[in-house]
Tab-separated table of C-alpha atoms in Angstrom:
chain	number	residue	atom	x	y	z
J	1	MET	CA	-80.473	-22.864	30.925
J	2	GLY	CA	-77.857	-22.125	33.603
J	3	HIS	CA	-75.770	-18.965	33.201
J	4	PRO	CA	-74.065	-16.272	35.293
J	5	PHE	CA	-75.259	-13.253	33.282
J	6	PRO	CA	-77.853	-10.597	34.176
J	7	ILE	CA	-81.014	-10.595	32.070
J	8	ARG	CA	-80.200	-7.051	30.904
J	9	GLU	CA	-76.835	-8.215	29.516
J	10	ILE	CA	-78.374	-11.224	27.727
J	11	ALA	CA	-81.103	-9.007	26.249
J	12	ARG	CA	-78.516	-6.566	24.926
J	13	GLN	CA	-76.458	-9.375	23.391
J	14	ALA	CA	-79.515	-10.985	21.751
J	15	GLY	CA	-81.133	-7.708	20.686
J	16	LEU	CA	-84.348	-8.656	22.497
J	17	SER	CA	-86.377	-7.101	25.269
J	18	GLU	CA	-85.655	-8.031	28.871
J	19	ALA	CA	-89.221	-9.310	29.211
J	20	THR	CA	-88.754	-11.712	26.275
J	21	VAL	CA	-85.483	-13.011	27.693
J	22	ASP	CA	-87.124	-13.473	31.102
J	23	ARG	CA	-89.927	-15.547	29.516
J	24	VAL	CA	-87.374	-17.763	27.719
J	25	LEU	CA	-85.174	-18.283	30.785
J	26	ASN	CA	-88.121	-19.151	33.001
J	27	GLY	CA	-89.887	-21.391	30.484
J	28	ARG	CA	-93.007	-19.301	30.161
J	29	GLY	CA	-95.106	-19.545	27.017
J	30	GLY	CA	-95.640	-17.151	24.146
J	31	VAL	CA	-92.100	-17.313	22.760
J	32	ARG	CA	-91.153	-18.673	19.341
J	33	GLU	CA	-88.575	-21.445	19.135
J	34	SER	CA	-86.338	-19.188	16.997
J	35	THR	CA	-86.390	-16.549	19.762
J	36	ALA	CA	-85.377	-19.145	22.341
J	37	ARG	CA	-82.461	-20.130	20.097
J	38	GLU	CA	-81.400	-16.472	19.905
J	39	VAL	CA	-81.258	-16.339	23.697
J	40	GLU	CA	-79.218	-19.554	23.802
J	41	ARG	CA	-76.768	-18.170	21.229
J	42	ALA	CA	-76.466	-14.911	23.162
J	43	ILE	CA	-75.568	-16.777	26.367
J	44	ALA	CA	-73.028	-18.920	24.466
J	45	ASP	CA	-71.465	-15.798	22.914
J	46	LEU	CA	-71.287	-14.053	26.289
J	47	ASP	CA	-69.688	-17.088	27.899
J	48	ARG	CA	-67.090	-17.447	25.128
J	49	GLN	CA	-66.241	-13.758	25.107
J	50	ARG	CA	-66.073	-13.557	28.901
J	51	THR	CA	-63.237	-16.103	28.929
J	52	GLN	CA	-61.196	-14.112	26.398
J	53	VAL	CA	-61.397	-10.536	27.594
J	54	ARG	CA	-61.276	-8.640	30.844
J	55	LEU	CA	-64.465	-6.614	30.896
J	56	VAL	CA	-62.909	-3.326	31.863
J	57	GLY	CA	-62.953	0.079	30.251
J	58	ARG	CA	-65.411	1.306	27.650
J	59	THR	CA	-67.548	-1.397	26.064
J	60	PHE	CA	-68.668	-1.373	22.434
J	61	MET	CA	-71.344	-3.572	20.898
J	62	VAL	CA	-70.534	-4.374	17.264
J	63	ASP	CA	-72.760	-6.324	14.857
J	64	ILE	CA	-71.055	-8.692	12.389
J	65	VAL	CA	-73.353	-9.227	9.384
J	66	MET	CA	-72.165	-11.658	6.726
J	67	GLN	CA	-73.422	-13.693	3.794
J	68	ALA	CA	-70.791	-16.371	3.271
J	69	PRO	CA	-70.301	-20.143	3.573
J	70	GLU	CA	-70.048	-21.488	7.105
J	71	ARG	CA	-66.372	-22.312	6.710
J	72	PHE	CA	-65.596	-18.599	6.161
J	73	THR	CA	-67.895	-17.165	8.844
J	74	THR	CA	-66.327	-19.607	11.317
J	75	ALA	CA	-62.889	-18.268	10.375
J	76	VAL	CA	-64.089	-14.679	10.830
J	77	ARG	CA	-65.645	-15.413	14.228
J	78	GLY	CA	-62.446	-17.126	15.360
J	79	ALA	CA	-60.271	-14.259	14.094
J	80	LEU	CA	-62.357	-11.645	15.916
J	81	GLU	CA	-62.514	-13.533	19.186
J	82	ALA	CA	-58.768	-14.187	19.075
J	83	GLU	CA	-58.218	-10.422	18.790
J	84	LEU	CA	-60.562	-9.392	21.615
J	85	PRO	CA	-57.891	-9.283	24.366
J	86	ALA	CA	-55.803	-6.794	22.360
J	87	LEU	CA	-58.628	-4.394	21.492
J	88	HIS	CA	-57.790	-1.720	24.034
J	89	PRO	CA	-58.629	0.911	25.219
J	90	ALA	CA	-62.137	-0.412	24.581
J	91	VAL	CA	-63.731	-3.807	25.056
J	92	VAL	CA	-65.608	-5.072	21.980
J	93	ARG	CA	-68.644	-7.306	22.393
J	94	SER	CA	-70.030	-8.812	19.219
J	95	ARG	CA	-73.380	-9.984	17.880
J	96	PHE	CA	-73.200	-12.328	14.883
J	97	HIS	CA	-75.705	-12.388	12.010
J	98	PHE	CA	-74.467	-15.087	9.625
J	99	ARG	CA	-76.179	-16.791	6.695
J	100	GLU	CA	-74.891	-18.823	3.778
J	101	THR	CA	-77.406	-17.700	1.177
J	102	GLY	CA	-80.926	-16.344	0.833
J	103	PRO	CA	-82.943	-13.461	-0.622
J	104	VAL	CA	-81.431	-10.013	-0.291
J	105	GLU	CA	-84.602	-8.808	1.457
J	106	GLU	CA	-83.711	-10.890	4.525
J	107	LEU	CA	-80.286	-9.282	4.736
J	108	VAL	CA	-81.868	-5.843	4.389
J	109	ARG	CA	-84.279	-6.653	7.240
J	110	THR	CA	-81.337	-7.613	9.448
J	111	LEU	CA	-79.579	-4.306	8.737
J	112	ASP	CA	-82.776	-2.332	9.323
J	113	ARG	CA	-83.355	-4.082	12.673
J	114	ILE	CA	-79.853	-3.048	13.725
J	115	ALA	CA	-80.578	0.542	12.631
J	116	ARG	CA	-83.726	0.606	14.787
J	117	ARG	CA	-82.177	-1.161	17.773
J	118	GLY	CA	-78.858	0.678	17.752
J	119	SER	CA	-75.239	-0.438	17.600
J	120	GLN	CA	-71.790	1.109	17.941
J	121	GLY	CA	-70.844	-0.287	14.525
J	122	VAL	CA	-71.510	-2.874	11.821
J	123	ILE	CA	-68.903	-5.022	10.077
J	124	LEU	CA	-70.511	-6.146	6.827
J	125	LYS	CA	-69.909	-8.688	4.063
J	126	ALA	CA	-72.797	-8.462	1.608
J	127	PRO	CA	-73.639	-8.407	-2.108
J	128	ASP	CA	-73.131	-5.116	-3.934
J	129	VAL	CA	-76.759	-4.470	-4.881
J	130	PRO	CA	-78.888	-1.293	-4.584
J	131	GLU	CA	-81.011	-2.650	-1.717
J	132	ILE	CA	-77.921	-3.212	0.472
J	133	THR	CA	-76.483	0.173	-0.488
J	134	ALA	CA	-79.740	1.821	0.633
J	135	ALA	CA	-79.749	-0.131	3.927
J	136	VAL	CA	-76.182	1.010	4.657
J	137	GLY	CA	-77.362	4.555	4.056
J	138	ARG	CA	-80.077	4.098	6.683
J	139	LEU	CA	-77.485	2.833	9.160
J	140	ARG	CA	-75.385	5.900	8.474
J	141	SER	CA	-78.424	8.113	9.052
J	142	ALA	CA	-78.806	6.385	12.422
J	143	ASP	CA	-75.161	7.303	13.240
J	144	ILE	CA	-74.038	3.674	13.029
J	145	PRO	CA	-70.694	3.357	11.196
J	146	VAL	CA	-70.386	0.490	8.696
J	147	VAL	CA	-67.075	-1.157	7.782
J	148	THR	CA	-67.149	-3.477	4.771
J	149	LEU	CA	-65.058	-6.639	5.107
J	150	VAL	CA	-63.413	-8.599	2.267
J	151	THR	CA	-65.850	-7.240	-0.332
J	152	ASP	CA	-66.644	-3.551	-0.722
J	153	LEU	CA	-69.749	-1.425	-1.272
J	154	PRO	CA	-68.053	1.714	-2.623
J	155	ALA	CA	-71.273	3.504	-3.616
J	156	SER	CA	-72.737	3.164	-0.128
J	157	GLY	CA	-72.226	5.331	2.930
J	158	ARG	CA	-69.811	2.862	4.498
J	159	LEU	CA	-67.018	4.252	6.679
J	160	ALA	CA	-64.178	2.193	5.173
J	161	TYR	CA	-63.257	-1.073	3.474
J	162	VAL	CA	-60.998	-3.643	5.139
J	163	GLY	CA	-59.440	-6.439	3.101
J	164	SER	CA	-57.018	-7.125	0.294
J	165	ASP	CA	-56.693	-5.512	-3.137
J	166	ASN	CA	-58.824	-8.022	-5.008
J	167	ARG	CA	-57.670	-7.047	-8.503
J	168	ALA	CA	-54.074	-7.583	-7.387
J	169	ALA	CA	-55.058	-10.945	-5.887
J	170	GLY	CA	-56.583	-12.039	-9.198
J	171	ALA	CA	-53.482	-10.921	-11.115
J	172	THR	CA	-51.307	-12.837	-8.632
J	173	ALA	CA	-53.370	-15.962	-9.281
J	174	ALA	CA	-52.845	-15.509	-13.047
J	175	TYR	CA	-49.091	-15.160	-12.572
J	176	LEU	CA	-48.944	-18.377	-10.536
J	177	MET	CA	-51.217	-20.192	-12.979
J	178	GLY	CA	-49.063	-19.253	-15.966
J	179	GLN	CA	-45.818	-20.184	-14.223
J	180	TRP	CA	-47.048	-23.561	-13.039
J	181	LEU	CA	-48.878	-24.606	-16.206
J	182	GLY	CA	-45.879	-23.642	-18.306
J	183	ASP	CA	-46.112	-25.001	-21.833
J	184	ARG	CA	-48.656	-27.682	-20.984
J	185	PRO	CA	-51.915	-27.345	-22.939
J	186	GLY	CA	-55.213	-26.869	-21.184
J	187	ASN	CA	-58.011	-24.467	-20.401
J	188	VAL	CA	-58.601	-22.829	-17.002
J	189	LEU	CA	-61.868	-23.018	-15.079
J	190	THR	CA	-62.693	-19.856	-13.100
J	191	SER	CA	-65.322	-20.314	-10.403
J	192	LEU	CA	-67.282	-17.522	-8.662
J	193	SER	CA	-69.769	-18.032	-5.870
J	194	SER	CA	-71.896	-15.136	-7.152
J	195	GLY	CA	-71.663	-12.289	-9.620
J	196	PHE	CA	-73.009	-9.866	-6.995
J	197	PHE	CA	-69.969	-9.809	-4.699
J	198	ARG	CA	-67.604	-7.053	-5.758
J	199	ASN	CA	-64.502	-8.809	-4.407
J	200	GLU	CA	-65.103	-11.820	-6.660
J	201	GLU	CA	-65.827	-9.626	-9.677
J	202	GLU	CA	-62.579	-7.707	-9.087
J	203	ARG	CA	-60.550	-10.911	-8.629
J	204	GLU	CA	-61.968	-12.261	-11.880
J	205	MET	CA	-61.149	-9.042	-13.728
J	206	GLY	CA	-57.596	-9.008	-12.378
J	207	PHE	CA	-57.122	-12.657	-13.314
J	208	ARG	CA	-58.603	-12.315	-16.793
J	209	SER	CA	-56.618	-9.154	-17.583
J	210	ALA	CA	-53.298	-10.677	-16.511
J	211	MET	CA	-53.982	-13.955	-18.322
J	212	ARG	CA	-54.935	-12.093	-21.498
J	213	ALA	CA	-51.707	-10.094	-21.349
J	214	ARG	CA	-49.352	-12.948	-20.413
J	215	HIS	CA	-51.050	-16.050	-21.831
J	216	PRO	CA	-53.521	-15.060	-24.560
J	217	GLU	CA	-53.566	-18.629	-25.895
J	218	ARG	CA	-55.320	-19.924	-22.740
J	219	THR	CA	-59.102	-20.270	-22.812
J	220	LEU	CA	-60.877	-19.296	-19.603
J	221	VAL	CA	-64.140	-21.108	-18.793
J	222	GLU	CA	-66.311	-19.358	-16.185
J	223	ILE	CA	-68.936	-20.805	-13.864
J	224	ALA	CA	-70.857	-18.840	-11.224
J	225	GLU	CA	-73.716	-18.862	-8.722
J	226	GLY	CA	-72.612	-21.944	-6.784
J	227	GLN	CA	-72.691	-19.722	-3.641
J	228	GLY	CA	-69.407	-21.327	-2.554
J	229	LEU	CA	-71.381	-24.334	-1.281
J	230	ASP	CA	-70.276	-27.886	-2.089
J	231	ALA	CA	-73.857	-29.041	-2.681
J	232	THR	CA	-74.360	-26.663	-5.623
J	233	GLN	CA	-70.749	-26.364	-6.770
J	234	TYR	CA	-70.373	-30.028	-7.742
J	235	ASP	CA	-73.039	-29.976	-10.466
J	236	LEU	CA	-71.694	-26.743	-11.977
J	237	VAL	CA	-68.124	-28.039	-12.140
J	238	ARG	CA	-69.084	-31.446	-13.459
J	239	ALA	CA	-71.210	-29.914	-16.231
J	240	ALA	CA	-68.341	-27.610	-17.222
J	241	LEU	CA	-65.884	-30.518	-17.346
J	242	GLU	CA	-68.245	-32.589	-19.450
J	243	ARG	CA	-68.692	-29.703	-21.904
J	244	ASP	CA	-64.975	-28.955	-22.154
J	245	PRO	CA	-62.508	-31.862	-22.099
J	246	GLU	CA	-59.572	-29.412	-22.234
J	247	ILE	CA	-60.035	-27.952	-18.726
J	248	ARG	CA	-56.841	-28.770	-16.814
J	249	ALA	CA	-56.652	-26.100	-14.095
J	250	VAL	CA	-58.872	-24.146	-11.676
J	251	TYR	CA	-58.849	-20.642	-10.239
J	252	SER	CA	-61.397	-20.850	-7.424
J	253	ILE	CA	-62.553	-17.339	-6.600
J	254	GLY	CA	-65.596	-18.234	-4.520
J	255	GLY	CA	-64.895	-21.594	-2.865
J	256	GLY	CA	-66.614	-24.975	-2.889
J	257	ASN	CA	-63.238	-26.590	-3.503
J	258	ILE	CA	-63.988	-30.012	-2.035
J	259	ALA	CA	-66.849	-30.398	-4.522
J	260	THR	CA	-64.685	-29.115	-7.387
J	261	LEU	CA	-61.996	-31.712	-6.725
J	262	ARG	CA	-64.620	-34.431	-6.363
J	263	ALA	CA	-66.041	-33.576	-9.800
J	264	PHE	CA	-62.577	-33.904	-11.354
J	265	ALA	CA	-62.025	-37.236	-9.581
J	266	ASP	CA	-65.434	-38.659	-10.520
J	267	LEU	CA	-64.741	-37.972	-14.202
J	268	GLY	CA	-61.180	-39.328	-13.997
J	269	ARG	CA	-59.752	-35.913	-14.851
J	270	GLU	CA	-56.520	-34.387	-13.560
J	271	CYS	CA	-56.416	-30.886	-12.114
J	272	ALA	CA	-52.830	-29.848	-12.830
J	273	VAL	CA	-52.967	-26.473	-11.029
J	274	PHE	CA	-55.514	-25.325	-8.439
J	275	VAL	CA	-55.297	-21.823	-6.939
J	276	ALA	CA	-57.832	-20.872	-4.246
J	277	HIS	CA	-58.526	-18.148	-1.669
J	278	ASP	CA	-58.513	-18.076	2.163
J	279	LEU	CA	-57.100	-20.490	4.715
J	280	ASP	CA	-60.433	-21.693	6.068
J	281	HIS	CA	-60.637	-25.182	7.554
J	282	ASP	CA	-61.452	-26.825	4.179
J	283	ASN	CA	-58.601	-25.183	2.291
J	284	THR	CA	-56.139	-25.765	5.133
J	285	ARG	CA	-56.819	-29.496	4.953
J	286	LEU	CA	-56.733	-29.607	1.141
J	287	LEU	CA	-53.468	-27.683	1.071
J	288	ARG	CA	-51.905	-29.927	3.697
J	289	GLU	CA	-52.929	-32.927	1.557
J	290	GLN	CA	-51.347	-31.173	-1.469
J	291	ARG	CA	-54.616	-31.206	-3.380
J	292	LEU	CA	-54.379	-27.435	-3.833
J	293	SER	CA	-51.374	-25.786	-5.462
J	294	ALA	CA	-51.605	-22.536	-3.492
J	295	VAL	CA	-53.987	-20.448	-1.425
J	296	LEU	CA	-54.046	-16.661	-1.650
J	297	HIS	CA	-54.575	-15.554	1.914
J	298	HIS	CA	-54.820	-12.368	3.941
J	299	ASP	CA	-54.595	-12.122	7.711
J	300	LEU	CA	-58.184	-12.164	8.976
J	301	ARG	CA	-57.075	-11.326	12.517
J	302	GLN	CA	-55.430	-8.165	11.236
J	303	ASP	CA	-58.551	-7.337	9.221
J	304	MET	CA	-60.853	-7.762	12.218
J	305	ARG	CA	-58.535	-5.745	14.437
J	306	GLU	CA	-58.492	-2.909	11.894
J	307	ALA	CA	-62.279	-3.045	11.453
J	308	CYS	CA	-62.819	-2.735	15.207
J	309	HIS	CA	-60.297	0.107	15.460
J	310	LEU	CA	-62.202	1.946	12.716
J	311	VAL	CA	-65.430	1.594	14.695
J	312	MET	CA	-63.705	2.830	17.855
J	313	ARG	CA	-62.305	5.837	16.019
J	314	ALA	CA	-65.729	6.649	14.630
J	315	GLN	CA	-67.030	6.652	18.216
J	316	GLY	CA	-64.167	8.804	19.491
J	317	ALA	CA	-62.428	6.085	21.526
J	318	LEU	CA	-59.203	6.212	19.472
J	319	PRO	CA	-57.415	9.139	17.833
J	320	PRO	CA	-57.762	9.630	14.061
J	321	ALA	CA	-55.375	7.708	11.792
J	322	GLY	CA	-54.401	7.691	8.137
J	323	PRO	CA	-56.241	5.846	5.358
J	324	THR	CA	-56.738	2.099	5.667
J	325	LEU	CA	-54.261	0.206	3.500
J	326	PRO	CA	-55.130	-3.075	1.734
J	327	SER	CA	-54.217	-6.293	3.526
J	328	ALA	CA	-51.071	-7.997	2.289
J	329	ILE	CA	-51.672	-10.907	-0.122
J	330	GLN	CA	-49.909	-14.038	1.100
J	331	VAL	CA	-49.139	-16.922	-1.270
J	332	VAL	CA	-49.417	-20.039	0.881
J	333	THR	CA	-48.250	-23.439	-0.412
J	334	PRO	CA	-48.114	-26.817	1.347
J	335	TYR	CA	-44.551	-25.914	2.368
J	336	ASN	CA	-45.051	-22.532	4.066
J	337	MET	CA	-48.342	-22.968	5.877
J	338	PRO	CA	-48.603	-20.793	9.015
J	339	ALA	CA	-48.621	-22.489	12.391
J	340	PRO	CA	-52.072	-22.962	13.937
J	341	ALA	CA	-53.170	-19.927	15.943
J	342	THR	CA	-52.929	-20.176	19.715
J	343	ARG	CA	-54.985	-18.192	22.181
């Protein structure tokens, strides 16, 4: 496992003891395979971050904790690492704790480990449930600021929320849906990954309220708990289509859009309008192929930059600033897609 990094630096990145890292690097026994993988990931993260930033000035270690599909966590990682060179006067080093799904107790254990180990800040995307709220409170008690990303935990002790106004995003989706469906008949399928993420709940409320006001004749059919994963989303969508032959459009709040389109195709059904969220790699390809009507997007690089600035301010590295404003909602169609990011 060749690398140019001191054991102390690898241990800090992995959140392990120097002795454990030494055993892994030198092939000595008594180390779990999962621990060895953590050391490998830490070295890979250090190598990637070393090529993107000049390690000068004050260094901050920030933990990124997220429950989200891989396509979204990949986009977040890329957005953060693309912003690293501009995060002055401090240098931000990041530890990633990503999972697609799982019991909330595992997420709580991750947050509690960070509270015990220490961190300059946590950027968090998690379900809005009491156990997570309590864990954020323990981080705050340990003087670790928490910034919620994309979905908020307003009853917790978090420092701030970074992301778009999700009610406004849902209302924007309803406006587009009504304009593009026009006078054509048909019901609208709304799809959430989970009812426990506040951002999805707020998008659904904004969408439903605007549709009720502007198009009360439209029936909205809701499915949930697909976790945004294609493997589970397909069965939910197919069952909904089989129950309701009038579904003609989709507002995808939580993802799994490849599976949703496959369910329509397998049943020989047309999806006349499909509005989704986030320009991850799946949605970028689907939009380019004109299989999505529009994607509601916000600039993840801007969000990650703001989240890191909030952590730096909390640690006294930047002067105070005004309240954090919501990210702008961008309506992206196949004809105004942004150019690929360059580093």
